[in-house]
Amino acid sequence: MANMGNLEHALLPYEKKLRAQERRRKMLGVRKVARPTYERYITGPVERFDRGKEAFELLKPDNPFGEEVRQRFKARTGYTSRDPLPYSELGPEDRIGQSLRDATYRLANEYRPTTQSVTSPSGRLDVADKAWLTRLVKKVALFFGAEMAFVTRVDQRWVYKGIAVPHQYAIIAVISHAPSLFDTSPSHFSGLISPIAYSRLKLITSQLADFICGLGYDAAYHEVVGANTHLLMVPMAIDAGVGEFTRNGRVLSPEFGINMRLMAVTTDLPLEVDSPIAFGVHEFCSVCENCATYCPANAIPSGPPTEGPLGIYNNPGFRKWYENAERCITFWSINKKKWTSCGGKCIAVCPWSKPTNPLHDTVRWTAIHSPALVRKWLVWGDRVLYRRTKKIKK
Ligand code: SF4
Ligand code: SF4
């Protein structure tokens, strides 16, 4: 590799950040494993999921899969869509919250850049050192604003049915939410957490895709909601070593718990993949149940994993914790004056949604390395200390 002194210096803060993340995972005792731990939940053939059956999609009036869901949604909420009320119908605080939410959503909703054209293969950057290049891509992701970045191979089972994603590799970009927002859940302020995260992630991933195209390789960014949605992000992130599968259907990472959002860039740039990880999330969720207990919509199951699916919005072939997505999104619209999305009470009450500092890391270490009884005490302590309640704040 030619002399890259300037580049190494310019990105040194991000190299340090990556090293600190790696040290921290080691200190917590997070294990790298050969196979993703979601495999324990697979019971049958896994078919590629039809995006038209995804819960938000089912509410669209022209979706042929969604007729029954739309009827139940209308009967329960009185509305035919999740559209917010006009500002004039909101009190001052709710108007401010809704206006903030709308302002943060615009970028995620309306900014749809196409990636810049790819240099011809003859002019590609030499990538003899895959490890160095992978490190560079991760540092650039952090430079663009990601808090973590991991790499995996694209498993075609996790590409929506009928969609072609020809690239071999995926970079998963991760950012976390501000706890002060989701602590207010459900409210117009907690509802901010996903739009602001998705707008930031869109900037990060579209810039990262452009950067890779500039090196002479094809790349595309993929959203979780919106027009550019092609991948099931949860299993992709588990494959990449972001975290493990949880009771509420999310990915739980050792750094942020479930308090994070993800987006991906896929590419044919040859990269070194990260290993999936294991740190006892299944065992912790088995004794915890905070998200199930405090979800205002009763959308998250208690008890052990079950056979599914619960509805058209679930993929069959698993014995896992199936979230009732219909109850969740219906709850989001039952009081539009106060909220238009729950904004993740399940995130707020998860014991892993804590800042990364020595105190909480000690608790994390204990949660990872202790038997079920100690984990139960930790959950009990979390409930008492943080005064968990199902009550909705007025
Ligand atoms: S977002 Fe809110 S309603 Fe939906 S599952 Fe989480 S806690 Fe329940
Ligand atoms: S709240 Fe408890 S059960 Fe739910 S995801 Fe977090 S750790 Fe698992």
mmCIF file of C-alpha atoms and ligand atoms in Angstrom:
data_model
loop_
_atom_site.group_PDB
_atom_site.id
_atom_site.type_symbol
_atom_site.label_atom_id
_atom_site.label_comp_id
_atom_site.label_asym_id
_atom_site.label_seq_id
_atom_site.Cartn_x
_atom_site.Cartn_y
_atom_site.Cartn_z
ATOM 1 C CA MET A 1 0.000 0.000 0.000
ATOM 2 C CA ALA A 2 1.340 3.433 -0.950
ATOM 3 C CA ASN A 3 2.130 5.906 1.818
ATOM 4 C CA MET A 4 -1.166 6.828 3.483
ATOM 5 C CA GLY A 5 0.222 9.000 6.289
ATOM 6 C CA ASN A 6 -2.201 11.860 5.777
ATOM 7 C CA LEU A 7 -5.171 9.542 5.582
ATOM 8 C CA GLU A 8 -4.172 7.616 8.710
ATOM 9 C CA HIS A 9 -3.694 10.876 10.581
ATOM 10 C CA ALA A 10 -6.976 12.390 9.385
ATOM 11 C CA LEU A 11 -8.950 9.353 10.510
ATOM 12 C CA LEU A 12 -6.996 8.663 13.696
ATOM 13 C CA PRO A 13 -9.857 9.696 16.046
ATOM 14 C CA TYR A 14 -12.086 7.084 14.407
ATOM 15 C CA GLU A 15 -9.375 4.413 14.604
ATOM 16 C CA LYS A 16 -9.175 5.148 18.325
ATOM 17 C CA LYS A 17 -12.933 4.888 18.638
ATOM 18 C CA LEU A 18 -12.949 1.493 16.918
ATOM 19 C CA ARG A 19 -10.161 0.237 19.195
ATOM 20 C CA ALA A 20 -12.045 1.452 22.276
ATOM 21 C CA GLN A 21 -15.181 -0.397 21.106
ATOM 22 C CA GLU A 22 -13.197 -3.586 20.586
ATOM 23 C CA ARG A 23 -11.550 -3.307 24.009
ATOM 24 C CA ARG A 24 -14.902 -2.731 25.659
ATOM 25 C CA ARG A 25 -16.497 -5.809 24.093
ATOM 26 C CA LYS A 26 -13.519 -7.870 25.233
ATOM 27 C CA MET A 27 -13.773 -6.464 28.753
ATOM 28 C CA LEU A 28 -17.510 -7.314 28.880
ATOM 29 C CA GLY A 29 -16.745 -10.870 27.760
ATOM 30 C CA VAL A 30 -18.695 -10.693 24.488
ATOM 31 C CA ARG A 31 -17.834 -13.835 22.500
ATOM 32 C CA LYS A 32 -17.394 -14.050 18.749
ATOM 33 C CA VAL A 33 -19.246 -17.098 17.419
ATOM 34 C CA ALA A 34 -19.185 -18.997 14.144
ATOM 35 C CA ARG A 35 -22.955 -18.992 13.581
ATOM 36 C CA PRO A 36 -25.553 -16.284 14.400
ATOM 37 C CA THR A 37 -27.447 -17.100 17.594
ATOM 38 C CA TYR A 38 -30.856 -16.531 15.909
ATOM 39 C CA GLU A 39 -30.368 -20.025 14.448
ATOM 40 C CA ARG A 40 -31.725 -21.420 17.732
ATOM 41 C CA TYR A 41 -35.151 -20.004 16.703
ATOM 42 C CA ILE A 42 -35.310 -21.446 13.169
ATOM 43 C CA THR A 43 -37.681 -24.420 12.948
ATOM 44 C CA GLY A 44 -38.602 -24.643 9.305
ATOM 45 C CA PRO A 45 -37.656 -23.405 5.884
ATOM 46 C CA VAL A 46 -37.241 -19.629 5.907
ATOM 47 C CA GLU A 47 -38.870 -17.999 2.931
ATOM 48 C CA ARG A 48 -37.993 -14.550 1.718
ATOM 49 C CA PHE A 49 -40.476 -12.076 3.191
ATOM 50 C CA ASP A 50 -42.831 -10.087 0.981
ATOM 51 C CA ARG A 51 -42.394 -6.423 1.855
ATOM 52 C CA GLY A 52 -46.094 -5.838 1.115
ATOM 53 C CA LYS A 53 -46.869 -7.808 4.313
ATOM 54 C CA GLU A 54 -44.832 -5.526 6.543
ATOM 55 C CA ALA A 55 -47.091 -3.825 9.132
ATOM 56 C CA PHE A 56 -46.719 -0.230 7.877
ATOM 57 C CA GLU A 57 -47.252 -1.363 4.281
ATOM 58 C CA LEU A 58 -50.491 -3.150 5.231
ATOM 59 C CA LEU A 59 -52.085 0.194 6.135
ATOM 60 C CA LYS A 60 -51.619 1.542 2.607
ATOM 61 C CA PRO A 61 -55.085 1.697 0.989
ATOM 62 C CA ASP A 62 -54.075 -0.091 -2.213
ATOM 63 C CA ASN A 63 -52.245 -2.990 -0.528
ATOM 64 C CA PRO A 64 -54.157 -6.221 -1.383
ATOM 65 C CA PHE A 65 -52.755 -8.006 1.730
ATOM 66 C CA GLY A 66 -53.996 -5.352 4.141
ATOM 67 C CA GLU A 67 -57.799 -5.235 3.855
ATOM 68 C CA GLU A 68 -58.544 -6.927 7.209
ATOM 69 C CA VAL A 69 -55.784 -5.099 9.086
ATOM 70 C CA ARG A 70 -57.077 -1.756 7.755
ATOM 71 C CA GLN A 71 -60.628 -2.559 8.850
ATOM 72 C CA ARG A 72 -59.482 -3.431 12.379
ATOM 73 C CA PHE A 73 -57.290 -0.325 12.495
ATOM 74 C CA LYS A 74 -60.238 1.895 11.569
ATOM 75 C CA ALA A 75 -62.559 0.205 14.055
ATOM 76 C CA ARG A 76 -60.048 0.692 16.876
ATOM 77 C CA THR A 77 -58.725 4.179 16.080
ATOM 78 C CA GLY A 78 -61.429 5.842 13.983
ATOM 79 C CA TYR A 79 -58.798 6.674 11.338
ATOM 80 C CA THR A 80 -57.879 5.155 8.008
ATOM 81 C CA SER A 81 -54.227 6.194 8.148
ATOM 82 C CA ARG A 82 -51.431 7.129 10.539
ATOM 83 C CA ASP A 83 -51.352 10.709 9.218
ATOM 84 C CA PRO A 84 -50.981 13.269 12.020
ATOM 85 C CA LEU A 85 -53.727 15.741 12.963
ATOM 86 C CA PRO A 86 -53.465 19.331 11.689
ATOM 87 C CA TYR A 87 -51.299 21.517 13.955
ATOM 88 C CA SER A 88 -54.341 23.636 14.783
ATOM 89 C CA GLU A 89 -55.883 20.710 16.695
ATOM 90 C CA LEU A 90 -52.894 20.326 19.038
ATOM 91 C CA GLY A 91 -52.096 22.032 22.318
ATOM 92 C CA PRO A 92 -48.889 24.132 22.457
ATOM 93 C CA GLU A 93 -46.524 21.431 23.777
ATOM 94 C CA ASP A 94 -47.885 18.764 21.427
ATOM 95 C CA ARG A 95 -47.704 21.165 18.516
ATOM 96 C CA ILE A 96 -44.026 21.806 19.263
ATOM 97 C CA GLY A 97 -43.413 18.051 19.500
ATOM 98 C CA GLN A 98 -45.254 17.280 16.270
ATOM 99 C CA SER A 99 -43.525 20.131 14.459
ATOM 100 C CA LEU A 100 -40.139 18.794 15.627
ATOM 101 C CA ARG A 101 -41.084 15.345 14.417
ATOM 102 C CA ASP A 102 -42.200 16.620 11.003
ATOM 103 C CA ALA A 103 -39.013 18.670 10.668
ATOM 104 C CA THR A 104 -36.816 15.651 11.392
ATOM 105 C CA TYR A 105 -38.796 13.311 9.143
ATOM 106 C CA ARG A 106 -38.518 15.343 5.953
ATOM 107 C CA LEU A 107 -34.989 14.321 5.194
ATOM 108 C CA ALA A 108 -35.716 10.621 5.793
ATOM 109 C CA ASN A 109 -38.884 10.818 3.691
ATOM 110 C CA GLU A 110 -37.965 13.086 0.833
ATOM 111 C CA TYR A 111 -34.172 12.918 0.364
ATOM 112 C CA ARG A 112 -33.642 10.131 -2.138
ATOM 113 C CA PRO A 113 -30.198 10.552 -3.656
ATOM 114 C CA THR A 114 -28.975 8.171 -6.323
ATOM 115 C CA THR A 115 -25.414 7.048 -5.681
ATOM 116 C CA GLN A 116 -22.771 8.688 -7.808
ATOM 117 C CA SER A 117 -21.539 6.822 -10.887
ATOM 118 C CA VAL A 118 -18.917 4.125 -10.408
ATOM 119 C CA THR A 119 -15.429 4.521 -11.841
ATOM 120 C CA SER A 120 -14.751 1.941 -14.577
ATOM 121 C CA PRO A 121 -13.278 -1.363 -13.240
ATOM 122 C CA SER A 122 -9.897 -0.587 -14.850
ATOM 123 C CA GLY A 123 -9.648 2.499 -12.665
ATOM 124 C CA ARG A 124 -10.560 0.811 -9.380
ATOM 125 C CA LEU A 125 -8.585 1.307 -6.202
ATOM 126 C CA ASP A 126 -6.250 -1.626 -5.573
ATOM 127 C CA VAL A 127 -7.663 -3.672 -2.658
ATOM 128 C CA ALA A 128 -4.934 -6.233 -2.020
ATOM 129 C CA ASP A 129 -5.212 -5.615 1.742
ATOM 130 C CA LYS A 130 -8.855 -6.410 2.584
ATOM 131 C CA ALA A 131 -8.363 -5.953 6.329
ATOM 132 C CA TRP A 132 -6.969 -2.442 5.860
ATOM 133 C CA LEU A 133 -9.750 -1.515 3.454
ATOM 134 C CA THR A 134 -12.462 -2.808 5.794
ATOM 135 C CA ARG A 135 -10.960 -0.746 8.601
ATOM 136 C CA LEU A 136 -10.967 2.297 6.315
ATOM 137 C CA VAL A 137 -14.649 1.825 5.438
ATOM 138 C CA LYS A 138 -15.588 1.522 9.123
ATOM 139 C CA LYS A 139 -13.607 4.633 10.025
ATOM 140 C CA VAL A 140 -15.262 6.553 7.199
ATOM 141 C CA ALA A 141 -18.700 5.412 8.441
ATOM 142 C CA LEU A 142 -17.805 6.791 11.880
ATOM 143 C CA PHE A 143 -16.476 9.971 10.278
ATOM 144 C CA PHE A 144 -19.849 10.440 8.540
ATOM 145 C CA GLY A 145 -21.601 10.140 11.907
ATOM 146 C CA ALA A 146 -22.224 6.438 12.607
ATOM 147 C CA GLU A 147 -21.538 5.374 16.193
ATOM 148 C CA MET A 148 -20.677 1.813 15.165
ATOM 149 C CA ALA A 149 -20.179 0.001 11.844
ATOM 150 C CA PHE A 150 -19.989 -3.727 11.147
ATOM 151 C CA VAL A 151 -19.626 -5.839 8.010
ATOM 152 C CA THR A 152 -21.375 -9.029 6.940
ATOM 153 C CA ARG A 153 -22.117 -11.044 3.803
ATOM 154 C CA VAL A 154 -25.544 -10.448 2.252
ATOM 155 C CA ASP A 155 -27.632 -13.534 3.059
ATOM 156 C CA GLN A 156 -30.266 -13.633 0.304
ATOM 157 C CA ARG A 157 -32.853 -14.997 2.808
ATOM 158 C CA TRP A 158 -32.885 -11.520 4.342
ATOM 159 C CA VAL A 159 -33.548 -9.703 1.047
ATOM 160 C CA TYR A 160 -37.249 -8.964 0.494
ATOM 161 C CA LYS A 161 -38.991 -11.283 -1.952
ATOM 162 C CA GLY A 162 -38.835 -10.112 -5.552
ATOM 163 C CA ILE A 163 -36.027 -7.610 -4.859
ATOM 164 C CA ALA A 164 -32.535 -8.019 -6.300
ATOM 165 C CA VAL A 165 -29.571 -7.027 -4.161
ATOM 166 C CA PRO A 166 -26.623 -8.347 -6.158
ATOM 167 C CA HIS A 167 -23.867 -7.209 -3.799
ATOM 168 C CA GLN A 168 -21.925 -9.655 -1.666
ATOM 169 C CA TYR A 169 -21.211 -7.471 1.363
ATOM 170 C CA ALA A 170 -23.202 -5.227 3.668
ATOM 171 C CA ILE A 171 -21.967 -2.535 6.038
ATOM 172 C CA ILE A 172 -24.383 -1.940 8.914
ATOM 173 C CA ALA A 173 -24.298 1.599 10.327
ATOM 174 C CA VAL A 174 -25.583 2.096 13.883
ATOM 175 C CA ILE A 175 -26.625 5.203 15.810
ATOM 176 C CA SER A 176 -28.251 5.493 19.231
ATOM 177 C CA HIS A 177 -31.176 7.614 20.477
ATOM 178 C CA ALA A 178 -31.193 10.330 23.119
ATOM 179 C CA PRO A 179 -32.750 8.789 26.278
ATOM 180 C CA SER A 180 -34.438 12.100 27.181
ATOM 181 C CA LEU A 181 -36.707 11.589 24.146
ATOM 182 C CA PHE A 182 -37.820 8.003 24.680
ATOM 183 C CA ASP A 183 -38.254 8.569 28.430
ATOM 184 C CA THR A 184 -41.408 10.537 27.504
ATOM 185 C CA SER A 185 -42.962 7.609 25.624
ATOM 186 C CA PRO A 186 -45.633 7.724 24.344
ATOM 187 C CA SER A 187 -45.530 11.350 23.241
ATOM 188 C CA HIS A 188 -44.764 13.508 20.220
ATOM 189 C CA PHE A 189 -41.224 13.786 21.650
ATOM 190 C CA SER A 190 -40.593 10.056 21.960
ATOM 191 C CA GLY A 191 -42.000 9.767 18.446
ATOM 192 C CA LEU A 192 -39.039 11.848 17.303
ATOM 193 C CA ILE A 193 -36.496 9.127 17.941
ATOM 194 C CA SER A 194 -36.969 7.210 14.727
ATOM 195 C CA PRO A 195 -37.300 10.112 12.239
ATOM 196 C CA ILE A 196 -34.241 11.892 13.512
ATOM 197 C CA ALA A 197 -32.263 8.633 13.543
ATOM 198 C CA TYR A 198 -33.385 7.636 10.058
ATOM 199 C CA SER A 199 -32.612 11.076 8.643
ATOM 200 C CA ARG A 200 -29.115 10.952 10.135
ATOM 201 C CA LEU A 201 -28.625 7.372 8.950
ATOM 202 C CA LYS A 202 -29.709 8.291 5.452
ATOM 203 C CA LEU A 203 -27.023 10.949 5.268
ATOM 204 C CA ILE A 204 -24.442 8.539 6.684
ATOM 205 C CA THR A 205 -25.276 5.620 4.405
ATOM 206 C CA SER A 206 -25.806 7.618 1.214
ATOM 207 C CA GLN A 207 -22.427 9.307 1.760
ATOM 208 C CA LEU A 208 -20.782 5.969 2.485
ATOM 209 C CA ALA A 209 -22.253 4.487 -0.706
ATOM 210 C CA ASP A 210 -20.949 7.479 -2.685
ATOM 211 C CA PHE A 211 -17.510 7.086 -1.113
ATOM 212 C CA ILE A 212 -17.328 3.422 -2.175
ATOM 213 C CA CYS A 213 -18.503 4.259 -5.708
ATOM 214 C CA GLY A 214 -15.649 6.762 -5.856
ATOM 215 C CA LEU A 215 -13.214 3.900 -5.180
ATOM 216 C CA GLY A 216 -14.563 2.143 -8.268
ATOM 217 C CA TYR A 217 -16.996 -0.337 -6.700
ATOM 218 C CA ASP A 218 -20.759 -0.496 -6.856
ATOM 219 C CA ALA A 219 -22.683 0.377 -3.691
ATOM 220 C CA ALA A 220 -26.234 1.161 -2.590
ATOM 221 C CA TYR A 221 -27.807 2.343 0.663
ATOM 222 C CA HIS A 222 -30.851 0.590 2.117
ATOM 223 C CA GLU A 223 -33.404 2.091 4.475
ATOM 224 C CA VAL A 224 -35.512 0.370 7.125
ATOM 225 C CA VAL A 225 -38.653 2.370 6.335
ATOM 226 C CA GLY A 226 -39.308 4.429 3.222
ATOM 227 C CA ALA A 227 -38.921 3.954 -0.483
ATOM 228 C CA ASN A 228 -35.535 2.298 -0.502
ATOM 229 C CA THR A 229 -36.325 -0.692 1.700
ATOM 230 C CA HIS A 230 -34.871 -3.993 0.559
ATOM 231 C CA LEU A 231 -33.415 -5.848 3.539
ATOM 232 C CA LEU A 232 -34.575 -7.373 6.827
ATOM 233 C CA MET A 233 -32.223 -5.370 8.983
ATOM 234 C CA VAL A 234 -32.556 -7.419 12.202
ATOM 235 C CA PRO A 235 -31.001 -10.693 10.971
ATOM 236 C CA MET A 236 -28.513 -8.747 8.828
ATOM 237 C CA ALA A 237 -27.317 -6.867 11.918
ATOM 238 C CA ILE A 238 -27.105 -10.090 13.944
ATOM 239 C CA ASP A 239 -25.027 -11.667 11.161
ATOM 240 C CA ALA A 240 -22.725 -8.631 11.301
ATOM 241 C CA GLY A 241 -22.144 -8.922 15.057
ATOM 242 C CA VAL A 242 -24.116 -5.844 16.098
ATOM 243 C CA GLY A 243 -25.966 -7.846 18.748
ATOM 244 C CA GLU A 244 -28.441 -10.659 19.404
ATOM 245 C CA PHE A 245 -32.199 -11.188 18.952
ATOM 246 C CA THR A 246 -34.584 -10.097 21.731
ATOM 247 C CA ARG A 247 -38.064 -10.656 23.125
ATOM 248 C CA ASN A 248 -39.380 -7.561 21.338
ATOM 249 C CA GLY A 249 -37.986 -8.543 17.959
ATOM 250 C CA ARG A 250 -35.112 -6.064 17.930
ATOM 251 C CA VAL A 251 -31.351 -6.447 18.006
ATOM 252 C CA LEU A 252 -29.719 -5.861 21.385
ATOM 253 C CA SER A 253 -26.097 -4.704 21.315
ATOM 254 C CA PRO A 254 -23.643 -4.710 24.252
ATOM 255 C CA GLU A 255 -23.146 -0.951 23.709
ATOM 256 C CA PHE A 256 -26.646 0.474 23.308
ATOM 257 C CA GLY A 257 -28.995 -2.382 24.181
ATOM 258 C CA ILE A 258 -32.021 -1.954 21.896
ATOM 259 C CA ASN A 259 -31.647 1.821 22.008
ATOM 260 C CA MET A 260 -30.382 2.190 18.449
ATOM 261 C CA ARG A 261 -31.358 2.370 14.788
ATOM 262 C CA LEU A 262 -29.676 0.750 11.813
ATOM 263 C CA MET A 263 -29.256 1.199 8.071
ATOM 264 C CA ALA A 264 -27.077 -0.622 5.560
ATOM 265 C CA VAL A 265 -24.872 -0.086 2.545
ATOM 266 C CA THR A 266 -24.358 -3.070 0.263
ATOM 267 C CA THR A 267 -21.403 -3.261 -2.082
ATOM 268 C CA ASP A 268 -19.199 -5.444 -4.255
ATOM 269 C CA LEU A 269 -16.124 -3.918 -2.614
ATOM 270 C CA PRO A 270 -14.282 -6.944 -1.170
ATOM 271 C CA LEU A 271 -14.408 -6.625 2.627
ATOM 272 C CA GLU A 272 -13.532 -8.719 5.657
ATOM 273 C CA VAL A 273 -16.671 -9.748 7.515
ATOM 274 C CA ASP A 274 -17.237 -9.501 11.268
ATOM 275 C CA SER A 275 -18.318 -12.525 13.303
ATOM 276 C CA PRO A 276 -21.731 -12.766 14.947
ATOM 277 C CA ILE A 277 -21.577 -12.418 18.730
ATOM 278 C CA ALA A 278 -23.042 -14.082 21.827
ATOM 279 C CA PHE A 279 -23.432 -12.575 25.297
ATOM 280 C CA GLY A 280 -26.503 -14.263 26.749
ATOM 281 C CA VAL A 281 -29.331 -12.074 25.401
ATOM 282 C CA HIS A 282 -31.731 -15.014 25.039
ATOM 283 C CA GLU A 283 -31.072 -15.999 28.657
ATOM 284 C CA PHE A 284 -31.511 -12.401 29.862
ATOM 285 C CA CYS A 285 -34.752 -11.818 27.906
ATOM 286 C CA SER A 286 -36.044 -15.135 29.276
ATOM 287 C CA VAL A 287 -36.002 -13.735 32.834
ATOM 288 C CA CYS A 288 -36.593 -10.039 32.092
ATOM 289 C CA GLU A 289 -39.901 -9.350 30.285
ATOM 290 C CA ASN A 290 -39.771 -5.579 30.987
ATOM 291 C CA CYS A 291 -40.749 -4.738 27.397
ATOM 292 C CA ALA A 292 -43.671 -7.193 27.537
ATOM 293 C CA THR A 293 -44.841 -5.988 30.958
ATOM 294 C CA TYR A 294 -44.767 -2.254 30.194
ATOM 295 C CA CYS A 295 -45.767 -2.174 26.501
ATOM 296 C CA PRO A 296 -49.004 -0.132 26.552
ATOM 297 C CA ALA A 297 -50.381 -2.116 23.605
ATOM 298 C CA ASN A 298 -49.613 -5.596 24.985
ATOM 299 C CA ALA A 299 -47.828 -6.213 21.715
ATOM 300 C CA ILE A 300 -44.821 -8.083 23.129
ATOM 301 C CA PRO A 301 -45.159 -11.670 24.377
ATOM 302 C CA SER A 302 -44.350 -12.892 27.884
ATOM 303 C CA GLY A 303 -43.091 -16.413 28.557
ATOM 304 C CA PRO A 304 -40.947 -18.586 26.320
ATOM 305 C CA PRO A 305 -40.759 -18.326 22.505
ATOM 306 C CA THR A 306 -43.710 -19.778 20.597
ATOM 307 C CA GLU A 307 -44.538 -21.068 17.159
ATOM 308 C CA GLY A 308 -45.780 -18.350 14.859
ATOM 309 C CA PRO A 309 -46.798 -16.521 12.937
ATOM 310 C CA LEU A 310 -49.280 -14.254 14.790
ATOM 311 C CA GLY A 311 -50.386 -12.537 11.621
ATOM 312 C CA ILE A 312 -49.611 -11.877 7.995
ATOM 313 C CA TYR A 313 -46.891 -9.417 9.124
ATOM 314 C CA ASN A 314 -44.755 -12.238 10.626
ATOM 315 C CA ASN A 315 -42.512 -14.608 8.710
ATOM 316 C CA PRO A 316 -43.193 -18.284 9.478
ATOM 317 C CA GLY A 317 -40.426 -20.843 10.044
ATOM 318 C CA PHE A 318 -39.407 -19.767 13.555
ATOM 319 C CA ARG A 319 -40.089 -20.619 17.168
ATOM 320 C CA LYS A 320 -39.288 -17.218 18.670
ATOM 321 C CA TRP A 321 -40.805 -14.217 20.437
ATOM 322 C CA TYR A 322 -43.278 -12.857 17.890
ATOM 323 C CA GLU A 323 -44.204 -9.216 18.320
ATOM 324 C CA ASN A 324 -47.813 -8.312 17.505
ATOM 325 C CA ALA A 325 -47.011 -5.501 15.080
ATOM 326 C CA GLU A 326 -50.688 -4.798 14.424
ATOM 327 C CA ARG A 327 -51.376 -3.986 18.084
ATOM 328 C CA CYS A 328 -48.265 -1.809 18.162
ATOM 329 C CA ILE A 329 -49.089 0.400 15.178
ATOM 330 C CA THR A 330 -52.758 0.575 16.132
ATOM 331 C CA PHE A 331 -51.793 1.938 19.549
ATOM 332 C CA TRP A 332 -49.741 4.607 17.785
ATOM 333 C CA SER A 333 -52.933 6.149 16.372
ATOM 334 C CA ILE A 334 -55.407 5.883 19.232
ATOM 335 C CA ASN A 335 -54.640 9.351 20.605
ATOM 336 C CA LYS A 336 -53.172 11.507 17.844
ATOM 337 C CA LYS A 337 -53.474 14.623 19.933
ATOM 338 C CA LYS A 338 -50.753 13.270 22.254
ATOM 339 C CA TRP A 339 -48.654 11.003 20.003
ATOM 340 C CA THR A 340 -48.455 9.585 16.476
ATOM 341 C CA SER A 341 -45.952 6.894 17.383
ATOM 342 C CA CYS A 342 -45.319 5.232 20.729
ATOM 343 C CA GLY A 343 -41.674 6.006 20.152
ATOM 344 C CA GLY A 344 -40.516 2.914 21.933
ATOM 345 C CA LYS A 345 -41.689 2.488 25.501
ATOM 346 C CA CYS A 346 -40.150 -0.971 24.992
ATOM 347 C CA ILE A 347 -36.789 0.757 24.428
ATOM 348 C CA ALA A 348 -37.243 3.056 27.415
ATOM 349 C CA VAL A 349 -37.898 0.204 29.869
ATOM 350 C CA CYS A 350 -35.227 -2.197 28.607
ATOM 351 C CA PRO A 351 -32.560 -2.570 31.323
ATOM 352 C CA TRP A 352 -29.864 -2.484 28.607
ATOM 353 C CA SER A 353 -30.838 1.034 27.430
ATOM 354 C CA LYS A 354 -28.309 2.668 29.726
ATOM 355 C CA PRO A 355 -25.358 4.993 29.090
ATOM 356 C CA THR A 356 -21.965 3.415 28.580
ATOM 357 C CA ASN A 357 -20.008 4.238 31.730
ATOM 358 C CA PRO A 358 -18.039 2.151 34.271
ATOM 359 C CA LEU A 359 -21.032 1.729 36.603
ATOM 360 C CA HIS A 360 -23.397 0.459 33.928
ATOM 361 C CA ASP A 361 -20.621 -1.612 32.367
ATOM 362 C CA THR A 362 -20.181 -3.403 35.699
ATOM 363 C CA VAL A 363 -23.908 -4.193 35.673
ATOM 364 C CA ARG A 364 -23.658 -5.293 32.037
ATOM 365 C CA TRP A 365 -20.748 -7.599 32.904
ATOM 366 C CA THR A 366 -22.800 -9.077 35.763
ATOM 367 C CA ALA A 367 -25.803 -9.560 33.472
ATOM 368 C CA ILE A 368 -23.638 -11.389 30.955
ATOM 369 C CA HIS A 369 -21.767 -13.656 33.375
ATOM 370 C CA SER A 370 -24.282 -14.453 36.128
ATOM 371 C CA PRO A 371 -26.864 -17.219 36.575
ATOM 372 C CA ALA A 372 -30.611 -16.666 36.054
ATOM 373 C CA LEU A 373 -31.287 -15.759 39.698
ATOM 374 C CA VAL A 374 -28.830 -12.842 39.648
ATOM 375 C CA ARG A 375 -30.251 -11.668 36.330
ATOM 376 C CA LYS A 376 -33.718 -11.663 37.930
ATOM 377 C CA TRP A 377 -32.390 -9.492 40.772
ATOM 378 C CA LEU A 378 -30.931 -7.081 38.229
ATOM 379 C CA VAL A 379 -34.306 -6.779 36.505
ATOM 380 C CA TRP A 380 -36.050 -6.304 39.856
ATOM 381 C CA GLY A 381 -33.503 -3.582 40.756
ATOM 382 C CA ASP A 382 -34.086 -1.872 37.425
ATOM 383 C CA ARG A 383 -37.863 -1.823 37.966
ATOM 384 C CA VAL A 384 -37.588 -0.408 41.476
ATOM 385 C CA LEU A 385 -34.813 2.092 40.788
ATOM 386 C CA TYR A 386 -36.349 3.491 37.611
ATOM 387 C CA ARG A 387 -39.951 3.252 38.863
ATOM 388 C CA ARG A 388 -41.126 1.392 35.788
ATOM 389 C CA THR A 389 -44.819 1.800 35.124
ATOM 390 C CA LYS A 390 -47.279 1.058 32.400
ATOM 391 C CA LYS A 391 -49.108 4.275 33.153
ATOM 392 C CA ILE A 392 -49.134 6.818 30.344
ATOM 393 C CA LYS A 393 -47.877 10.241 31.411
ATOM 394 C CA LYS A 394 -50.357 13.058 30.898
HETATM 395 S S1 SF4 B 1 -43.281 0.679 20.250
HETATM 396 FE FE1 SF4 B 1 -44.653 0.924 22.047
HETATM 397 S S2 SF4 B 1 -46.552 -0.131 21.439
HETATM 398 FE FE2 SF4 B 1 -44.965 -0.820 20.050
HETATM 399 S S3 SF4 B 1 -44.126 -2.688 20.969
HETATM 400 FE FE3 SF4 B 1 -42.844 -0.993 21.716
HETATM 401 S S4 SF4 B 1 -43.796 -0.390 23.641
HETATM 402 FE FE4 SF4 B 1 -45.299 -1.616 22.548
HETATM 403 S S1 SF4 B 2 -36.769 -5.300 28.079
HETATM 404 FE FE1 SF4 B 2 -35.918 -7.209 28.855
HETATM 405 S S2 SF4 B 2 -36.993 -8.794 27.704
HETATM 406 FE FE2 SF4 B 2 -37.274 -6.885 26.600
HETATM 407 S S3 SF4 B 2 -35.604 -6.789 25.112
HETATM 408 FE FE3 SF4 B 2 -34.876 -5.706 26.931
HETATM 409 S S4 SF4 B 2 -33.813 -7.314 28.083
HETATM 410 FE FE4 SF4 B 2 -35.091 -8.379 26.603
#
